Amino acid sequence: MITEANIKNGVNVDQLVETIGAVQKDPSLAKFEFRTKNNWIDGGHCVTSAKSFYGVGAEDTTRKETFTMEADHPQVLLGEDLAPTPAEIVLHALGSCLTGAMVYHASANGIDIESAESSLEGGVDLHGFLGLDADIRKGFEGIKVRLKVKSDATTEQLENLAKFSPVFDMLTNPTPVSIEIVK
Amino acid sequence: MITEANIKNGVNVDQLVETIGAVQKDPSLAKFEFRTKNNWIDGGHCVTSAKSFYGVGAEDTTRKETFTMEADHPQVLLGEDLAPTPAEIVLHALGSCLTGAMVYHASANGIDIESAESSLEGGVDLHGFLGLDADIRKGFEGIKVRLKVKSDATTEQLENLAKFSPVFDMLTNPTPVSIEIVK
């Protein structure tokens, strides 16, 4: 007997339901740890590699490729503009995560997503970063996301699904960051 | 007369001092806006492009390249593992930004940085994302950064310089994100 996988919006819903069932049986399977290594090149230019991670109760053995990602700064911010800025990379993470979360939760709820595209904007006042005004924050004052979706679901439903995004949570709620400097 | 640019750690310190002076004279020059566009491919696979930005009182005209960045999910998270996850992309942004901030502020303070590399870890419990436990957050419970630096400065000095990082601020303090869904 040949059975077809139940795929919706590119997501294998059978596997998603299995994953939820497995986590409900053994909560420890839900623990993940992601890791990156970052190397400074010079100025504001860095390269990151990402490969190993922990999840579903074990070190991952399936990922074959080491992903590399670069960051730099435009000339007006004293860089050579060889790669996007960390601020743009945050927008990339957020846009991808909101969309992915919406698509995964739509799939689990039987909602079709035909297409999705978004534009993101983040404003920042450099008085914060430059140390010129302690009352002005160093990061984005705020981020605006405009997410255009073709779907039968309502805008309210889609917004609620997108807000399952882990990166949305990391930005809108404080995420503790511990820094250990080693000489 | 040939004058040599005053470069420290790959940062043009003359240009940095000029920038600070210009911002002190005209605070509006410090306003920047970064933008990205994100396109959903399928499942948890997206591609982002970044080009235009606003800063120093005008739309940028210097950037020639449109940067593209991808995000996907490993097989165990129902993806095809074609690119790093949004969670790893957040670690990339944070690692690069902490290092860049440390290097820029070290340069402004006459501190030499010989080398810098960091490893980052973020732990997450999928009960949050899967909607199985409302008390568990969807994003990283916390991020650990281990930043190895060759420099004459003290670890305390280096940590204070790194903490000028805009992305460190965005994560550790709430960043408002407004989402507009358009059908």
Short mmCIF file of C-alpha atoms in Angstrom, two decimals:
data_model
loop_
_atom_site.label_atom_id
_atom_site.label_comp_id
_atom_site.label_asym_id
_atom_site.label_seq_id
_atom_site.Cartn_x
_atom_site.Cartn_y
_atom_site.Cartn_z
CA MET A 1 0.00 0.00 0.00
CA ILE A 2 1.35 3.40 -0.94
CA THR A 3 0.33 6.21 1.41
CA GLU A 4 0.85 9.82 0.52
CA ALA A 5 2.35 12.17 3.08
CA ASN A 6 -0.06 14.82 4.32
CA ILE A 7 1.73 17.98 3.21
CA LYS A 8 0.19 21.44 3.69
CA ASN A 9 1.99 24.69 2.85
CA GLY A 10 5.18 22.66 2.42
CA VAL A 11 4.89 21.31 6.00
CA ASN A 12 4.56 17.57 6.65
CA VAL A 13 1.52 17.67 8.93
CA ASP A 14 1.80 13.97 9.88
CA GLN A 15 5.33 14.59 11.12
CA LEU A 16 4.18 17.73 12.93
CA VAL A 17 1.40 15.81 14.73
CA GLU A 18 3.88 13.03 15.57
CA THR A 19 6.32 15.59 16.97
CA ILE A 20 3.63 17.11 19.19
CA GLY A 21 2.61 13.63 20.38
CA ALA A 22 6.21 12.66 21.11
CA VAL A 23 6.80 15.87 23.11
CA GLN A 24 3.60 15.29 25.10
CA LYS A 25 4.82 11.79 26.00
CA ASP A 26 8.40 12.86 26.81
CA PRO A 27 8.71 16.60 27.56
CA SER A 28 12.53 16.43 27.50
CA LEU A 29 12.40 16.00 23.70
CA ALA A 30 11.33 19.67 23.41
CA LYS A 31 14.67 20.98 24.67
CA PHE A 32 16.79 22.46 21.89
CA GLU A 33 20.10 24.29 21.95
CA PHE A 34 21.38 26.26 18.96
CA ARG A 35 25.00 27.33 18.67
CA THR A 36 27.14 29.55 16.50
CA LYS A 37 30.79 30.52 16.31
CA ASN A 38 31.71 34.07 15.35
CA ASN A 39 35.08 35.23 14.04
CA TRP A 40 36.13 38.87 13.83
CA ILE A 41 37.77 39.84 10.53
CA ASP A 42 38.35 43.55 11.09
CA GLY A 43 36.45 46.73 11.85
CA GLY A 44 32.76 45.82 11.92
CA HIS A 45 33.20 42.76 9.69
CA CYS A 46 32.54 39.29 11.16
CA VAL A 47 31.77 35.79 9.92
CA THR A 48 29.61 33.26 11.75
CA SER A 49 29.42 29.51 11.29
CA ALA A 50 26.50 27.34 12.42
CA LYS A 51 26.35 23.55 12.40
CA SER A 52 25.87 21.57 15.60
CA PHE A 53 22.69 21.73 17.64
CA TYR A 54 20.96 19.68 20.30
CA GLY A 55 17.33 18.63 20.07
CA VAL A 56 14.85 15.74 20.41
CA GLY A 57 16.98 14.28 23.18
CA ALA A 58 20.27 14.08 21.29
CA GLU A 59 23.00 15.88 19.42
CA ASP A 60 21.92 16.31 15.80
CA THR A 61 23.63 14.01 13.31
CA THR A 62 21.60 14.90 10.20
CA ARG A 63 23.03 18.29 9.25
CA LYS A 64 25.88 17.85 6.80
CA GLU A 65 26.59 21.46 5.89
CA THR A 66 28.20 24.16 8.01
CA PHE A 67 26.34 27.38 7.25
CA THR A 68 28.37 30.56 7.12
CA MET A 69 26.93 34.05 7.47
CA GLU A 70 28.68 37.39 7.27
CA ALA A 71 28.00 40.79 8.81
CA ASP A 72 29.55 44.14 7.93
CA HIS A 73 28.56 47.81 7.96
CA PRO A 74 27.96 50.31 5.17
CA GLN A 75 30.59 52.95 4.42
CA VAL A 76 28.68 55.63 6.30
CA LEU A 77 29.02 53.40 9.38
CA LEU A 78 32.74 52.97 8.73
CA GLY A 79 32.51 49.54 7.14
CA GLU A 80 33.24 48.17 3.69
CA ASP A 81 29.62 47.12 3.03
CA LEU A 82 30.60 43.53 2.24
CA ALA A 83 27.55 42.06 4.00
CA PRO A 84 24.36 43.21 5.75
CA THR A 85 24.50 44.91 9.13
CA PRO A 86 23.56 43.08 12.34
CA ALA A 87 20.42 45.28 12.43
CA GLU A 88 19.33 44.00 9.01
CA ILE A 89 20.16 40.45 10.09
CA VAL A 90 17.77 40.86 13.04
CA LEU A 91 15.04 41.91 10.57
CA HIS A 92 15.85 38.84 8.45
CA ALA A 93 15.52 36.55 11.48
CA LEU A 94 12.25 38.20 12.54
CA GLY A 95 10.63 38.22 9.08
CA SER A 96 11.55 34.59 8.45
CA CYS A 97 10.43 33.48 11.89
CA LEU A 98 7.06 35.26 11.80
CA THR A 99 6.36 33.74 8.40
CA GLY A 100 7.57 30.27 9.38
CA ALA A 101 5.51 30.31 12.59
CA MET A 102 2.40 31.41 10.70
CA VAL A 103 2.90 28.70 8.06
CA TYR A 104 3.56 25.88 10.59
CA HIS A 105 0.58 26.77 12.76
CA ALA A 106 -1.64 27.32 9.72
CA SER A 107 -0.68 23.84 8.49
CA ALA A 108 -1.50 22.30 11.88
CA ASN A 109 -4.90 24.04 11.76
CA GLY A 110 -5.77 23.07 8.20
CA ILE A 111 -5.38 26.62 6.85
CA ASP A 112 -3.93 27.09 3.37
CA ILE A 113 -1.33 29.79 2.80
CA GLU A 114 -0.98 30.56 -0.89
CA SER A 115 1.74 33.18 -0.63
CA ALA A 116 3.40 35.39 1.96
CA GLU A 117 5.82 38.27 1.70
CA SER A 118 6.76 40.92 4.19
CA SER A 119 8.59 44.20 4.47
CA LEU A 120 10.28 45.16 7.72
CA GLU A 121 11.62 48.49 8.96
CA GLY A 122 13.60 49.27 12.09
CA GLY A 123 14.51 52.77 13.20
CA VAL A 124 17.49 53.59 15.38
CA ASP A 125 19.01 56.79 16.74
CA LEU A 126 22.82 56.52 16.85
CA HIS A 127 23.03 58.79 19.90
CA GLY A 128 22.54 55.57 21.88
CA PHE A 129 25.26 53.49 20.25
CA LEU A 130 27.71 56.39 20.15
CA GLY A 131 27.28 56.95 23.89
CA LEU A 132 26.15 60.56 23.33
CA ASP A 133 22.81 60.26 25.17
CA ALA A 134 22.16 57.65 27.86
CA ASP A 135 18.39 58.19 27.52
CA ILE A 136 18.35 56.97 23.91
CA ARG A 137 18.41 53.22 23.46
CA LYS A 138 21.16 51.59 21.42
CA GLY A 139 18.91 49.24 19.48
CA PHE A 140 15.82 49.71 17.34
CA GLU A 141 13.24 52.03 18.87
CA GLY A 142 10.69 49.83 17.18
CA ILE A 143 10.18 47.46 14.26
CA LYS A 144 7.31 47.66 11.79
CA VAL A 145 6.32 44.51 9.91
CA ARG A 146 3.89 44.53 7.00
CA LEU A 147 3.04 40.93 6.14
CA LYS A 148 1.05 40.35 2.97
CA VAL A 149 -0.63 36.94 2.91
CA LYS A 150 -2.89 35.17 0.41
CA SER A 151 -5.13 32.93 2.50
CA ASP A 152 -8.76 32.34 3.38
CA ALA A 153 -7.99 32.91 7.07
CA THR A 154 -8.78 36.29 8.63
CA THR A 155 -6.04 38.84 9.28
CA GLU A 156 -6.63 38.35 13.02
CA GLN A 157 -6.16 34.56 12.74
CA LEU A 158 -2.98 35.02 10.70
CA GLU A 159 -1.57 37.55 13.16
CA ASN A 160 -2.22 35.18 16.06
CA LEU A 161 -0.46 32.35 14.20
CA ALA A 162 2.55 34.53 13.32
CA LYS A 163 2.90 35.54 16.97
CA PHE A 164 3.95 32.00 17.86
CA SER A 165 7.31 33.12 16.41
CA PRO A 166 10.23 32.51 18.80
CA VAL A 167 12.16 35.52 17.42
CA PHE A 168 9.11 37.78 17.92
CA ASP A 169 9.15 36.65 21.57
CA MET A 170 12.93 37.17 21.90
CA LEU A 171 12.62 40.78 20.72
CA THR A 172 9.38 41.90 22.36
CA ASN A 173 10.19 40.30 25.73
CA PRO A 174 13.56 40.56 27.51
CA THR A 175 15.93 37.70 26.65
CA PRO A 176 18.72 37.25 29.20
CA VAL A 177 22.19 37.38 27.59
CA SER A 178 25.23 36.45 29.67
CA ILE A 179 28.61 37.55 28.38
CA GLU A 180 31.85 35.97 29.51
CA ILE A 181 34.96 37.68 28.25
CA VAL A 182 38.01 35.43 28.14
CA LYS A 183 41.48 36.82 27.48
CA MET B 1 51.47 66.57 1.77
CA ILE B 2 50.42 62.97 2.18
CA THR B 3 48.57 62.22 5.42
CA GLU B 4 47.92 58.70 6.56
CA ALA B 5 44.46 57.79 7.78
CA ASN B 6 44.33 56.98 11.48
CA ILE B 7 43.17 53.35 11.37
CA LYS B 8 42.81 51.25 14.53
CA ASN B 9 41.42 47.70 14.55
CA GLY B 10 40.30 48.26 10.96
CA VAL B 11 38.24 51.31 11.99
CA ASN B 12 38.97 54.75 10.53
CA VAL B 13 39.17 56.68 13.79
CA ASP B 14 39.32 60.08 12.04
CA GLN B 15 36.03 59.28 10.31
CA LEU B 16 34.56 58.03 13.60
CA VAL B 17 35.51 61.27 15.38
CA GLU B 18 34.09 63.29 12.46
CA THR B 19 30.85 61.31 12.64
CA ILE B 20 30.49 61.98 16.36
CA GLY B 21 31.20 65.69 15.77
CA ALA B 22 28.66 65.89 12.94
CA VAL B 23 25.97 64.21 15.06
CA GLN B 24 26.68 66.58 17.95
CA LYS B 25 26.20 69.54 15.59
CA ASP B 26 23.08 68.15 13.88
CA PRO B 27 21.31 65.45 15.95
CA SER B 28 19.02 64.53 13.02
CA LEU B 29 22.01 62.89 11.27
CA ALA B 30 21.91 60.08 13.86
CA LYS B 31 18.53 58.78 12.66
CA PHE B 32 18.83 55.54 10.69
CA GLU B 33 16.22 53.22 9.27
CA PHE B 34 17.07 49.70 8.09
CA ARG B 35 14.73 47.69 5.88
CA THR B 36 14.39 44.18 4.55
CA LYS B 37 11.99 42.31 2.32
CA ASN B 38 11.16 38.71 3.09
CA ASN B 39 9.69 36.16 0.69
CA TRP B 40 8.22 32.85 1.75
CA ILE B 41 9.34 29.88 -0.35
CA ASP B 42 7.57 27.02 1.43
CA GLY B 43 7.34 25.38 4.84
CA GLY B 44 9.84 27.15 7.08
CA HIS B 45 12.02 28.32 4.18
CA CYS B 46 12.29 32.06 3.44
CA VAL B 47 14.63 34.43 1.64
CA THR B 48 15.34 38.02 2.66
CA SER B 49 16.80 40.85 0.62
CA ALA B 50 18.38 43.97 2.10
CA LYS B 51 19.52 47.04 0.19
CA SER B 52 18.02 50.46 0.87
CA PHE B 53 18.46 52.27 4.17
CA TYR B 54 18.16 55.80 5.49
CA GLY B 55 20.89 57.51 7.48
CA VAL B 56 22.96 60.69 7.92
CA GLY B 57 19.99 62.75 6.78
CA ALA B 58 19.36 61.02 3.45
CA GLU B 59 18.54 57.83 1.60
CA ASP B 60 21.76 55.87 1.07
CA THR B 61 23.16 55.95 -2.46
CA THR B 62 26.45 54.14 -1.85
CA ARG B 63 25.32 50.53 -1.50
CA LYS B 64 25.47 48.80 -4.88
CA GLU B 65 24.71 45.22 -3.86
CA THR B 66 21.41 43.74 -2.71
CA PHE B 67 22.24 41.26 0.02
CA THR B 68 20.21 38.07 0.16
CA MET B 69 19.92 35.86 3.21
CA GLU B 70 18.06 32.59 3.61
CA ALA B 71 16.44 30.84 6.55
CA ASP B 72 15.20 27.27 6.83
CA HIS B 73 14.81 24.60 9.50
CA PRO B 74 16.57 21.27 10.07
CA GLN B 75 14.73 18.05 9.22
CA VAL B 76 13.83 17.40 12.84
CA LEU B 77 11.98 20.73 12.74
CA LEU B 78 10.23 19.73 9.50
CA GLY B 79 12.48 21.73 7.17
CA GLU B 80 14.92 20.79 4.44
CA ASP B 81 17.94 22.25 6.24
CA LEU B 82 18.88 24.47 3.30
CA ALA B 83 19.89 27.40 5.50
CA PRO B 84 20.31 28.27 9.18
CA THR B 85 17.27 28.64 11.44
CA PRO B 86 16.00 32.07 12.55
CA ALA B 87 17.30 31.20 16.03
CA GLU B 88 20.84 30.71 14.70
CA ILE B 89 20.48 33.92 12.67
CA VAL B 90 19.71 35.79 15.90
CA LEU B 91 22.94 34.38 17.40
CA HIS B 92 24.81 35.52 14.27
CA ALA B 93 23.43 39.05 14.60
CA LEU B 94 24.24 39.17 18.33
CA GLY B 95 27.79 37.77 18.03
CA SER B 96 28.66 40.10 15.17
CA CYS B 97 27.13 43.12 16.89
CA LEU B 98 28.82 42.55 20.27
CA THR B 99 32.18 42.16 18.51
CA GLY B 100 31.65 45.16 16.21
CA ALA B 101 30.55 47.38 19.11
CA MET B 102 33.58 46.34 21.16
CA VAL B 103 35.93 46.98 18.23
CA TYR B 104 34.46 50.41 17.34
CA HIS B 105 34.48 51.66 20.93
CA ALA B 106 37.94 50.20 21.54
CA SER B 107 39.18 52.09 18.47
CA ALA B 108 37.64 55.35 19.73
CA ASN B 109 39.38 54.80 23.08
CA GLY B 110 42.81 53.94 21.67
CA ILE B 111 42.57 50.26 22.68
CA ASP B 112 44.10 47.63 20.38
CA ILE B 113 42.14 44.45 19.65
CA GLU B 114 44.44 41.79 18.22
CA SER B 115 41.82 39.10 17.72
CA ALA B 116 38.29 38.23 18.79
CA GLU B 117 36.18 35.12 18.43
CA SER B 118 33.06 34.04 20.21
CA SER B 119 30.81 31.06 20.73
CA LEU B 120 27.12 31.54 21.38
CA GLU B 121 24.47 29.17 22.71
CA GLY B 122 20.74 29.67 23.01
CA GLY B 123 18.40 27.19 24.68
CA VAL B 124 14.74 26.88 23.85
CA ASP B 125 11.91 24.60 25.01
CA LEU B 126 9.52 23.86 22.12
CA HIS B 127 6.54 23.57 24.48
CA GLY B 128 6.26 27.33 23.99
CA PHE B 129 6.33 27.42 20.18
CA LEU B 130 4.08 24.36 19.89
CA GLY B 131 1.48 26.01 22.10
CA LEU B 132 1.61 23.12 24.61
CA ASP B 133 2.43 25.24 27.68
CA ALA B 134 1.57 28.93 27.92
CA ASP B 135 4.02 29.36 30.82
CA ILE B 136 7.02 28.43 28.67
CA ARG B 137 8.32 31.19 26.44
CA LYS B 138 8.52 30.68 22.69
CA GLY B 139 12.01 32.15 22.26
CA PHE B 140 15.37 31.48 23.86
CA GLU B 141 15.23 31.11 27.64
CA GLY B 142 18.67 32.70 27.61
CA ILE B 143 21.77 33.19 25.49
CA LYS B 144 25.33 32.51 26.64
CA VAL B 145 28.16 34.31 24.88
CA ARG B 146 31.82 33.41 25.42
CA LEU B 147 33.95 36.09 23.78
CA LYS B 148 37.68 35.40 23.55
CA VAL B 149 39.69 38.58 22.97
CA LYS B 150 43.42 39.29 22.61
CA SER B 151 43.89 42.81 23.95
CA ASP B 152 45.69 44.74 26.69
CA ALA B 153 42.36 46.02 28.01
CA THR B 154 40.79 44.35 31.05
CA THR B 155 37.91 41.90 30.67
CA GLU B 156 35.67 44.43 32.44
CA GLN B 157 36.60 47.19 29.98
CA LEU B 158 35.98 44.89 27.01
CA GLU B 159 32.61 43.77 28.37
CA ASN B 160 31.53 47.39 28.84
CA LEU B 161 32.56 48.21 25.26
CA ALA B 162 30.74 45.18 23.83
CA LYS B 163 27.57 46.19 25.68
CA PHE B 164 27.21 49.23 23.40
CA SER B 165 25.87 46.64 20.93
CA PRO B 166 22.45 47.60 19.49
CA VAL B 167 21.46 43.93 19.07
CA PHE B 168 22.38 43.21 22.71
CA ASP B 169 19.99 46.04 23.65
CA MET B 170 17.24 44.77 21.31
CA LEU B 171 17.31 41.33 22.92
CA THR B 172 17.84 42.17 26.59
CA ASN B 173 15.29 45.01 26.60
CA PRO B 174 11.81 44.84 25.03
CA THR B 175 11.74 46.03 21.42
CA PRO B 176 8.25 46.99 20.22
CA VAL B 177 7.23 45.09 17.07
CA SER B 178 4.06 46.13 15.24
CA ILE B 179 2.60 43.63 12.80
CA GLU B 180 0.17 44.63 10.08
CA ILE B 181 -1.32 41.72 8.16
CA VAL B 182 -2.51 42.66 4.68
CA LYS B 183 -4.60 40.28 2.60
#
